[in-house]
GROMACS .gro file of C-alpha atoms in nm:
model
  187
    1MET     CA    1   1.277   3.390   8.969
    2VAL     CA    2   1.460   3.153   8.662
    3GLN     CA    3   1.260   3.004   8.384
    4THR     CA    4   1.347   2.674   8.221
    5PRO     CA    5   1.297   2.739   7.872
    6ILE     CA    6   1.021   2.490   7.746
    7LYS     CA    7   1.169   2.277   7.516
    8ILE     CA    8   0.992   2.254   7.176
    9LEU     CA    9   0.920   1.915   7.006
   10THR     CA   10   0.961   1.869   6.633
   11LEU     CA   11   0.765   1.652   6.386
   12ASP     CA   12   1.054   1.420   6.385
   13GLU     CA   13   1.066   1.376   6.773
   14PHE     CA   14   0.652   1.312   6.756
   15LEU     CA   15   0.726   1.078   6.533
   16LYS     CA   16   0.975   0.861   6.762
   17LEU     CA   17   0.689   0.877   7.106
   18PRO     CA   18   0.544   0.573   7.175
   19GLU     CA   19   0.171   0.580   7.021
   20THR     CA   20  -0.106   0.693   7.277
   21LYS     CA   21  -0.497   0.545   7.337
   22PRO     CA   22  -0.643   0.718   7.210
   23ALA     CA   23  -0.403   0.887   6.960
   24SER     CA   24  -0.260   1.182   6.947
   25GLU     CA   25  -0.162   1.455   6.715
   26PHE     CA   26   0.058   1.650   6.607
   27ILE     CA   27  -0.050   2.020   6.544
   28ASN     CA   28   0.152   2.349   6.490
   29GLY     CA   29   0.416   2.217   6.760
   30GLU     CA   30   0.148   2.085   7.032
   31ILE     CA   31   0.071   1.725   7.101
   32ILE     CA   32  -0.312   1.705   7.144
   33GLN     CA   33  -0.460   1.353   7.265
   34LYS     CA   34  -0.806   1.288   7.070
   35PRO     CA   35  -1.086   1.219   7.303
   36MET     CA   36  -1.166   0.860   7.388
   37PRO     CA   37  -1.448   0.746   7.115
   38GLN     CA   38  -1.813   0.698   7.238
   39GLY     CA   39  -2.079   0.431   7.126
   40LYS     CA   40  -2.250   0.688   6.921
   41HIS     CA   41  -1.899   0.798   6.717
   42SER     CA   42  -1.808   0.431   6.713
   43THR     CA   43  -2.102   0.342   6.569
   44VAL     CA   44  -2.092   0.553   6.288
   45GLN     CA   45  -1.723   0.528   6.212
   46LEU     CA   46  -1.720   0.161   6.161
   47ASP     CA   47  -2.048   0.145   6.008
   48LEU     CA   48  -1.949   0.395   5.730
   49GLY     CA   49  -1.593   0.324   5.686
   50SER     CA   50  -1.743  -0.074   5.635
   51ASN     CA   51  -2.005   0.094   5.384
   52ILE     CA   52  -1.719   0.291   5.184
   53ASN     CA   53  -1.490  -0.017   5.179
   54LEU     CA   54  -1.790  -0.257   5.008
   55ALA     CA   55  -1.889   0.009   4.763
   56LEU     CA   56  -1.535   0.139   4.673
   57LYS     CA   57  -1.299  -0.157   4.766
   58PRO     CA   58  -1.408  -0.468   4.536
   59GLN     CA   59  -1.329  -0.239   4.221
   60ARG     CA   60  -0.985  -0.114   4.357
   61ILE     CA   61  -1.169   0.229   4.332
   62ALA     CA   62  -1.037   0.333   4.700
   63ARG     CA   63  -1.041   0.238   5.035
   64ALA     CA   64  -1.087   0.342   5.390
   65TYR     CA   65  -0.896   0.316   5.693
   66SER     CA   66  -0.999   0.401   6.053
   67GLU     CA   67  -0.763   0.576   6.297
   68LEU     CA   68  -0.445   0.630   6.016
   69ARG     CA   69  -0.173   0.825   6.122
   70CYS     CA   70  -0.111   1.074   5.801
   71THR     CA   71   0.178   1.264   5.837
   72PHE     CA   72   0.266   1.564   5.606
   73GLY     CA   73   0.273   1.943   5.569
   74GLY     CA   74   0.430   1.959   5.897
   75ARG     CA   75   0.143   1.764   6.092
   76SER     CA   76   0.086   1.452   6.155
   77ILE     CA   77  -0.300   1.396   6.212
   78VAL     CA   78  -0.498   1.084   6.284
   79PRO     CA   79  -0.889   1.142   6.078
   80ASP     CA   80  -1.161   0.923   6.231
   81ILE     CA   81  -1.191   0.779   5.862
   82ALA     CA   82  -0.866   0.873   5.577
   83VAL     CA   83  -1.004   0.771   5.248
   84PHE     CA   84  -0.748   0.703   4.973
   85THR     CA   85  -0.789   0.632   4.587
   86TRP     CA   86  -0.631   0.250   4.522
   87LYS     CA   87  -0.306   0.414   4.306
   88ARG     CA   88  -0.231   0.665   4.637
   89ILE     CA   89  -0.232   0.410   4.891
   90PRO     CA   90   0.202   0.384   4.996
   91ARG     CA   91   0.294   0.022   4.938
   92ASP     CA   92   0.629  -0.135   5.091
   93GLU     CA   93   0.882  -0.297   4.885
   94ASN     CA   94   0.637  -0.650   4.900
   95GLY     CA   95   0.372  -0.462   4.740
   96GLU     CA   96   0.144  -0.476   5.063
   97VAL     CA   97   0.022  -0.148   5.219
   98ALA     CA   98   0.292   0.017   5.410
   99ASN     CA   99   0.245   0.107   5.762
  100THR     CA  100   0.410   0.471   5.700
  101PHE     CA  101   0.125   0.709   5.502
  102ALA     CA  102   0.316   1.058   5.465
  103ILE     CA  103   0.067   1.211   5.250
  104PRO     CA  104  -0.285   1.355   5.276
  105PRO     CA  105  -0.607   1.135   5.208
  106ASP     CA  106  -0.812   1.196   4.898
  107TRP     CA  107  -1.109   1.232   5.146
  108THR     CA  108  -1.098   1.280   5.551
  109ILE     CA  109  -1.382   1.194   5.749
  110GLU     CA  110  -1.421   1.314   6.116
  111ILE     CA  111  -1.683   1.244   6.361
  112LEU     CA  112  -1.728   1.459   6.645
  113SER     CA  113  -1.735   1.330   6.966
  114PRO     CA  114  -1.865   1.489   7.258
  115GLU     CA  115  -1.693   1.788   7.434
  116GLN     CA  116  -1.416   1.725   7.123
  117SER     CA  117  -1.358   2.139   7.004
  118GLN     CA  118  -1.504   2.158   6.649
  119THR     CA  119  -1.290   2.425   6.586
  120LYS     CA  120  -0.974   2.180   6.616
  121VAL     CA  121  -1.153   1.929   6.407
  122VAL     CA  122  -1.204   2.183   6.116
  123ARG     CA  123  -0.869   2.291   6.138
  124ASN     CA  124  -0.742   1.958   6.036
  125ILE     CA  125  -1.016   1.947   5.786
  126LEU     CA  126  -0.911   2.253   5.638
  127HIS     CA  127  -0.504   2.133   5.637
  128CYS     CA  128  -0.590   1.831   5.449
  129LEU     CA  129  -0.809   2.016   5.170
  130SER     CA  130  -0.490   2.272   5.167
  131HIS     CA  131  -0.247   1.978   5.065
  132GLY     CA  132  -0.465   1.805   4.822
  133THR     CA  133  -0.754   1.635   4.992
  134GLN     CA  134  -1.040   1.654   4.750
  135MET     CA  135  -1.344   1.654   5.007
  136GLY     CA  136  -1.395   1.648   5.377
  137TRP     CA  137  -1.697   1.580   5.625
  138LEU     CA  138  -1.740   1.670   5.969
  139ILE     CA  139  -2.038   1.455   6.091
  140ASP     CA  140  -2.207   1.549   6.416
  141PRO     CA  141  -2.404   1.287   6.572
  142ALA     CA  142  -2.547   1.452   6.840
  143GLU     CA  143  -2.703   1.720   6.603
  144LYS     CA  144  -2.756   1.467   6.373
  145LEU     CA  145  -2.580   1.683   6.065
  146VAL     CA  146  -2.307   1.667   5.821
  147PHE     CA  147  -2.070   1.960   5.731
  148VAL     CA  148  -1.916   1.895   5.393
  149TYR     CA  149  -1.597   2.077   5.296
  150PHE     CA  150  -1.505   2.086   4.946
  151ASN     CA  151  -1.156   2.162   4.782
  152ASP     CA  152  -1.252   2.511   4.663
  153GLN     CA  153  -1.289   2.561   5.052
  154ARG     CA  154  -1.678   2.572   4.978
  155ILE     CA  155  -1.872   2.451   5.285
  156LEU     CA  156  -2.244   2.319   5.283
  157LEU     CA  157  -2.468   2.188   5.559
  158PHE     CA  158  -2.686   1.850   5.525
  159GLU     CA  159  -2.926   1.793   5.822
  160LEU     CA  160  -3.245   1.662   5.615
  161GLU     CA  161  -3.292   1.289   5.627
  162THR     CA  162  -3.333   1.306   5.273
  163ASP     CA  163  -3.046   1.454   5.198
  164SER     CA  164  -2.786   1.285   4.935
  165LEU     CA  165  -2.463   1.350   5.087
  166PRO     CA  166  -2.187   1.484   4.844
  167VAL     CA  167  -1.879   1.281   4.758
  168PRO     CA  168  -1.557   1.290   4.604
  169ALA     CA  169  -1.593   1.261   4.217
  170PHE     CA  170  -1.363   0.893   4.259
  171ALA     CA  171  -1.655   0.769   4.497
  172GLU     CA  172  -1.934   0.878   4.270
  173SER     CA  173  -2.020   0.472   4.321
  174PHE     CA  174  -2.085   0.524   4.693
  175ASN     CA  175  -2.447   0.704   4.784
  176LEU     CA  176  -2.581   0.755   5.129
  177THR     CA  177  -2.851   0.978   5.309
  178VAL     CA  178  -2.801   1.180   5.609
  179GLY     CA  179  -3.106   0.970   5.692
  180GLU     CA  180  -2.967   0.629   5.645
  181LEU     CA  181  -2.632   0.784   5.817
  182PHE     CA  182  -2.749   0.797   6.162
  183SER     CA  183  -3.001   0.523   6.115
  184TRP     CA  184  -2.684   0.310   6.201
  185LEU     CA  185  -2.740   0.427   6.520
  186ASN     CA  186  -3.081   0.277   6.587
  187GLU     CA  187  -2.941  -0.085   6.518
   0.00000   0.00000   0.00000
């Protein structure tokens, strides 16, 4: 039996492919399509991103982006929310936000979807941290808890409604408890 060798795709070849909906990521030579967001995921994603922007954008501290492709360190990932400090936001020749972000976010936030592999999501957070991201959050709406990944590789779990969630130093003006985060699911 003759086997046809499988062509391995490079990162550059992946980036030339048309975008998919939901987005596909390039991780360790594999193309992995993210699951379609559902109600809880979308609610938390939109409300969290909006609240981060309300707290940080007017003072030009940072900006949160939803479903933004970030390509760095041999991977191309699409965090649910990627937060960049103002001075690190890539700009084009006109000073406008660039279309391509070839750097890791300063803060990466993932929201676990039903049937999504927590391991793959954690690997993306750890990849970000190993390339300079200051903090990662993994939000699990089904369990109503948040894992916080620090750049020194510590991981803490927050699950009590009164738990105040840690944020990167640049985002200290943004305050949120676990209870407030998940209360958005009731609105």
